mmCIF file of C-alpha atoms in Angstrom:
data_model
loop_
_atom_site.group_PDB
_atom_site.id
_atom_site.type_symbol
_atom_site.label_atom_id
_atom_site.label_comp_id
_atom_site.label_asym_id
_atom_site.label_seq_id
_atom_site.Cartn_x
_atom_site.Cartn_y
_atom_site.Cartn_z
ATOM 1 C CA MET A 1 0.000 0.000 0.000
ATOM 2 C CA PHE A 2 1.082 3.546 -0.595
ATOM 3 C CA MET A 3 -0.401 7.013 -0.635
ATOM 4 C CA ALA A 4 -0.382 8.856 -3.987
ATOM 5 C CA ASP A 5 -1.153 12.492 -4.635
ATOM 6 C CA ILE A 6 -2.878 12.658 -8.050
ATOM 7 C CA ALA A 7 -3.972 16.086 -9.271
ATOM 8 C CA GLY A 8 -4.233 17.406 -5.722
ATOM 9 C CA VAL A 9 -6.338 14.450 -4.539
ATOM 10 C CA ARG A 10 -4.724 12.067 -2.094
ATOM 11 C CA VAL A 11 -5.451 8.455 -2.977
ATOM 12 C CA LEU A 12 -4.445 5.288 -1.124
ATOM 13 C CA TYR A 13 -3.354 2.677 -3.661
ATOM 14 C CA THR A 14 -3.832 -0.914 -2.492
ATOM 15 C CA GLY A 15 -2.411 -2.978 -5.323
ATOM 16 C CA ASP A 16 -2.007 -6.621 -4.474
ATOM 17 C CA TYR A 17 -0.266 -7.489 -7.758
ATOM 18 C CA SER A 18 -2.994 -9.929 -8.739
ATOM 19 C CA ARG A 19 -4.937 -9.892 -12.000
ATOM 20 C CA GLY A 20 -7.989 -8.505 -10.190
ATOM 21 C CA GLU A 21 -9.136 -4.917 -10.251
ATOM 22 C CA ASP A 22 -7.025 -2.497 -8.163
ATOM 23 C CA CYS A 23 -8.748 -0.675 -5.346
ATOM 24 C CA HIS A 24 -8.359 3.105 -4.848
ATOM 25 C CA LEU A 25 -9.629 4.808 -1.713
ATOM 26 C CA CYS A 26 -9.991 8.554 -1.419
ATOM 27 C CA ALA A 27 -8.224 10.218 1.489
ATOM 28 C CA VAL A 28 -11.540 11.103 3.136
ATOM 29 C CA GLU A 29 -12.191 7.392 3.690
ATOM 30 C CA ILE A 30 -8.853 6.861 5.480
ATOM 31 C CA LEU A 31 -9.105 7.082 9.228
ATOM 32 C CA GLN A 32 -6.293 8.918 11.011
ATOM 33 C CA PHE A 33 -4.998 7.195 14.109
ATOM 34 C CA SER A 34 -1.881 7.113 16.269
ATOM 35 C CA LEU A 35 -0.435 4.295 18.322
ATOM 36 C CA TYR A 36 1.438 4.934 21.554
ATOM 37 C CA PHE A 37 3.471 2.202 23.226
ATOM 38 C CA ASN A 38 4.600 2.240 26.814
ATOM 39 C CA SER A 39 8.187 0.983 26.962
ATOM 40 C CA GLU A 40 8.027 0.270 30.704
ATOM 41 C CA LYS A 41 7.913 -3.335 31.769
ATOM 42 C CA MET A 42 6.286 -4.405 35.006
ATOM 43 C CA ALA A 43 6.967 -7.600 36.895
ATOM 44 C CA LYS A 44 4.671 -8.854 39.629
ATOM 45 C CA THR A 45 5.938 -10.729 42.662
ATOM 46 C CA ILE A 46 3.787 -13.712 43.506
ATOM 47 C CA ARG A 47 3.183 -16.118 46.365
ATOM 48 C CA ARG A 48 6.059 -16.270 48.900
ATOM 49 C CA LEU A 49 7.876 -13.208 47.595
ATOM 50 C CA ALA A 50 4.689 -11.130 47.744
ATOM 51 C CA GLU A 51 4.042 -12.015 51.404
ATOM 52 C CA LYS A 52 6.871 -9.862 52.763
ATOM 53 C CA THR A 53 8.209 -6.601 51.322
ATOM 54 C CA PRO A 54 12.027 -6.675 51.220
ATOM 55 C CA GLU A 55 13.983 -3.920 52.939
ATOM 56 C CA VAL A 56 16.139 -1.519 50.922
ATOM 57 C CA GLY A 57 19.447 -3.244 50.135
ATOM 58 C CA GLU A 58 18.161 -6.710 51.109
ATOM 59 C CA THR A 59 19.076 -9.500 48.695
ATOM 60 C CA VAL A 60 16.139 -11.425 47.268
ATOM 61 C CA SER A 61 16.724 -14.852 45.790
ATOM 62 C CA SER A 62 14.190 -15.369 43.000
ATOM 63 C CA PHE A 63 13.489 -16.028 39.326
ATOM 64 C CA LEU A 64 12.091 -13.752 36.652
ATOM 65 C CA VAL A 65 9.686 -15.734 34.488
ATOM 66 C CA LYS A 66 8.346 -14.308 31.214
ATOM 67 C CA LYS A 67 5.064 -15.868 30.185
ATOM 68 C CA ALA A 68 3.375 -14.442 27.064
ATOM 69 C CA PHE A 69 3.686 -10.675 27.661
ATOM 70 C CA THR A 70 3.728 -10.778 31.463
ATOM 71 C CA TYR A 71 6.644 -10.954 33.856
ATOM 72 C CA GLN A 72 6.521 -12.647 37.241
ATOM 73 C CA ILE A 73 9.130 -12.766 39.994
ATOM 74 C CA MET A 74 8.839 -15.886 42.101
ATOM 75 C CA ALA A 75 10.773 -17.906 44.645
ATOM 76 C CA LEU A 76 12.477 -21.116 43.589
ATOM 77 C CA ASP A 77 10.013 -23.195 45.619
ATOM 78 C CA ASP A 78 7.062 -21.644 43.733
ATOM 79 C CA LEU A 79 8.477 -22.288 40.264
ATOM 80 C CA HIS A 80 6.711 -25.634 39.720
ATOM 81 C CA VAL A 81 3.386 -24.205 40.934
ATOM 82 C CA PHE A 82 3.183 -21.288 38.496
ATOM 83 C CA SER A 83 5.023 -22.697 35.492
ATOM 84 C CA GLN A 84 5.754 -25.989 33.794
ATOM 85 C CA LEU A 85 9.409 -25.658 34.784
ATOM 86 C CA SER A 86 11.070 -27.705 37.481
ATOM 87 C CA THR A 87 14.451 -27.607 39.185
ATOM 88 C CA GLU A 88 16.808 -30.477 39.799
ATOM 89 C CA ASN A 89 20.255 -30.958 41.279
ATOM 90 C CA ILE A 90 22.478 -33.042 39.051
ATOM 91 C CA SER A 91 25.487 -34.866 40.440
ATOM 92 C CA GLN A 92 27.972 -35.928 37.818
ATOM 93 C CA ARG A 93 30.625 -38.617 37.908
ATOM 94 C CA ILE A 94 33.240 -39.625 35.383
ATOM 95 C CA THR A 95 35.776 -42.433 35.646
ATOM 96 C CA ILE A 96 39.102 -42.019 33.862
ATOM 97 C CA ALA A 97 41.668 -44.725 33.174
ATOM 98 C CA TYR A 98 44.751 -43.572 35.103
ATOM 99 C CA SER A 99 47.556 -45.942 35.991
ATOM 100 C CA GLY A 100 50.015 -43.363 37.348
ATOM 101 C CA ALA A 101 50.697 -42.568 40.989
ATOM 102 C CA PHE A 102 47.820 -40.730 42.687
ATOM 103 C CA GLY A 103 50.251 -38.486 44.598
ATOM 104 C CA VAL A 104 51.874 -37.392 41.324
ATOM 105 C CA LEU A 105 48.463 -36.435 39.941
ATOM 106 C CA LYS A 106 47.694 -34.363 43.042
ATOM 107 C CA HIS A 107 51.125 -32.693 42.890
ATOM 108 C CA ARG A 108 50.697 -31.783 39.192
ATOM 109 C CA LEU A 109 47.178 -30.428 39.736
ATOM 110 C CA LYS A 110 48.454 -28.279 42.651
ATOM 111 C CA HIS A 111 50.750 -26.530 40.162
ATOM 112 C CA ILE A 112 47.832 -25.857 37.799
ATOM 113 C CA PHE A 113 45.006 -24.960 40.225
ATOM 114 C CA GLU A 114 45.050 -22.597 43.191
ATOM 115 C CA SER A 115 43.054 -24.723 45.603
ATOM 116 C CA VAL A 116 43.719 -28.469 45.950
ATOM 117 C CA GLU A 117 43.006 -29.914 49.432
ATOM 118 C CA SER A 118 43.229 -33.498 50.666
ATOM 119 C CA LEU A 119 40.108 -35.131 52.069
ATOM 120 C CA PRO A 120 40.136 -37.416 55.138
ATOM 121 C CA ASP A 121 40.075 -41.113 54.239
ATOM 122 C CA GLU A 122 36.916 -41.834 56.281
ATOM 123 C CA GLU A 123 34.979 -39.155 54.367
ATOM 124 C CA SER A 124 35.970 -40.349 50.898
ATOM 125 C CA GLU A 125 36.565 -44.111 51.373
ATOM 126 C CA GLY A 126 40.174 -43.940 50.191
ATOM 127 C CA PRO A 127 42.625 -41.317 48.943
ATOM 128 C CA ALA A 128 40.861 -38.259 47.540
ATOM 129 C CA PHE A 129 41.231 -34.502 47.157
ATOM 130 C CA ARG A 130 39.043 -31.521 46.245
ATOM 131 C CA VAL A 131 39.795 -28.948 43.556
ATOM 132 C CA HIS A 132 38.401 -25.421 44.126
ATOM 133 C CA GLU A 133 35.950 -26.830 46.699
ATOM 134 C CA ARG A 134 33.768 -28.000 43.794
ATOM 135 C CA LEU A 135 35.249 -31.194 42.368
ATOM 136 C CA THR A 136 36.338 -34.348 44.180
ATOM 137 C CA VAL A 137 39.022 -36.582 42.637
ATOM 138 C CA LYS A 138 38.975 -40.120 44.113
ATOM 139 C CA TYR A 139 41.402 -43.008 43.768
ATOM 140 C CA GLU A 140 39.204 -45.958 42.744
ATOM 141 C CA SER A 141 41.801 -48.612 41.840
ATOM 142 C CA GLU A 142 45.307 -48.976 40.412
ATOM 143 C CA LYS A 143 43.927 -48.261 36.959
ATOM 144 C CA HIS A 144 41.063 -45.818 37.582
ATOM 145 C CA ILE A 145 40.258 -42.502 39.200
ATOM 146 C CA SER A 146 36.849 -40.857 39.403
ATOM 147 C CA LEU A 147 35.738 -37.248 39.432
ATOM 148 C CA HIS A 148 32.552 -36.184 41.242
ATOM 149 C CA TRP A 149 30.838 -32.777 41.146
ATOM 150 C CA ARG A 150 27.441 -31.122 41.440
ATOM 151 C CA SER A 151 26.546 -29.664 38.082
ATOM 152 C CA ASP A 152 26.529 -25.889 37.646
ATOM 153 C CA PRO A 153 28.348 -23.705 35.095
ATOM 154 C CA ILE A 154 31.430 -23.032 37.250
ATOM 155 C CA SER A 155 31.803 -26.618 38.482
ATOM 156 C CA ASP A 156 31.425 -27.872 34.907
ATOM 157 C CA MET A 157 34.241 -25.542 33.769
ATOM 158 C CA VAL A 158 36.470 -26.710 36.649
ATOM 159 C CA SER A 159 35.752 -30.361 35.838
ATOM 160 C CA ASP A 160 36.476 -29.833 32.133
ATOM 161 C CA SER A 161 39.813 -28.217 32.915
ATOM 162 C CA VAL A 162 40.743 -30.959 35.424
ATOM 163 C CA ILE A 163 39.862 -33.675 32.891
ATOM 164 C CA ILE A 164 42.010 -31.985 30.220
ATOM 165 C CA SER A 165 44.838 -31.596 32.738
ATOM 166 C CA ILE A 166 44.642 -35.290 33.690
ATOM 167 C CA LEU A 167 44.728 -36.317 30.034
ATOM 168 C CA LEU A 168 47.746 -34.062 29.423
ATOM 169 C CA ILE A 169 49.484 -35.577 32.467
ATOM 170 C CA LEU A 170 48.781 -39.045 31.054
ATOM 171 C CA ILE A 171 50.356 -37.972 27.752
ATOM 172 C CA LEU A 172 53.439 -36.694 29.599
ATOM 173 C CA ILE A 173 53.727 -39.904 31.635
ATOM 174 C CA THR A 174 53.400 -42.176 28.585
ATOM 175 C CA SER A 175 55.863 -40.108 26.558
ATOM 176 C CA TYR A 176 58.595 -40.713 29.171
ATOM 177 C CA TYR A 177 58.193 -44.496 28.988
#
C-alpha cells in the first residue's frame, strides 16, 4: 500500500499485484490514528515473595519468568506451581583410566590450580582430594580414578579443565616411557 497524490487528490493505492481490479480509496475514507506504546515493563511478585516486602538493600533470591507478555518474579520453591518448569540438582561422575601414581596427579594439579586440598580417608573411602571446593578426585583402583561434582556452570568448567589436565598428564607420563 502507498499514498499517492494525483492532481491534488490524495489516494491510497492498495495494489495486491494480482490480476484482479485495483482498489483506490480517497483520502476522506482513510481514518487517522496514532499508536502509543509504553516501553516500561512491570513484573509482579507472587506467592512467597509477595508475602513480605524486602527492605532496601536486602538481597532477594528469585526467578524472573516471562510468560506471554507478562513478567513474574517468584521464589524457587514456587516455580513448579506457576510454570511448567522444574528444578533439579544433578550430580555428575566420570571415571578415567589412570595408571600413574595418585600423589603425582595431586602434585601436578596443585601446580595448575590454586586450591587443591586433601580429604580425610573416612569421608571419601580412600585417597581423595578436592579442587576449588567444587570437584572431588577419588582413587578408585590402580587403573582408575573418578571425578565427582554437582553440576553448575562453574563446576562444569572446573571439571572440564581438570579432565584436560589429567589427560595431558597421562600424555606426559606415557611419553617418558
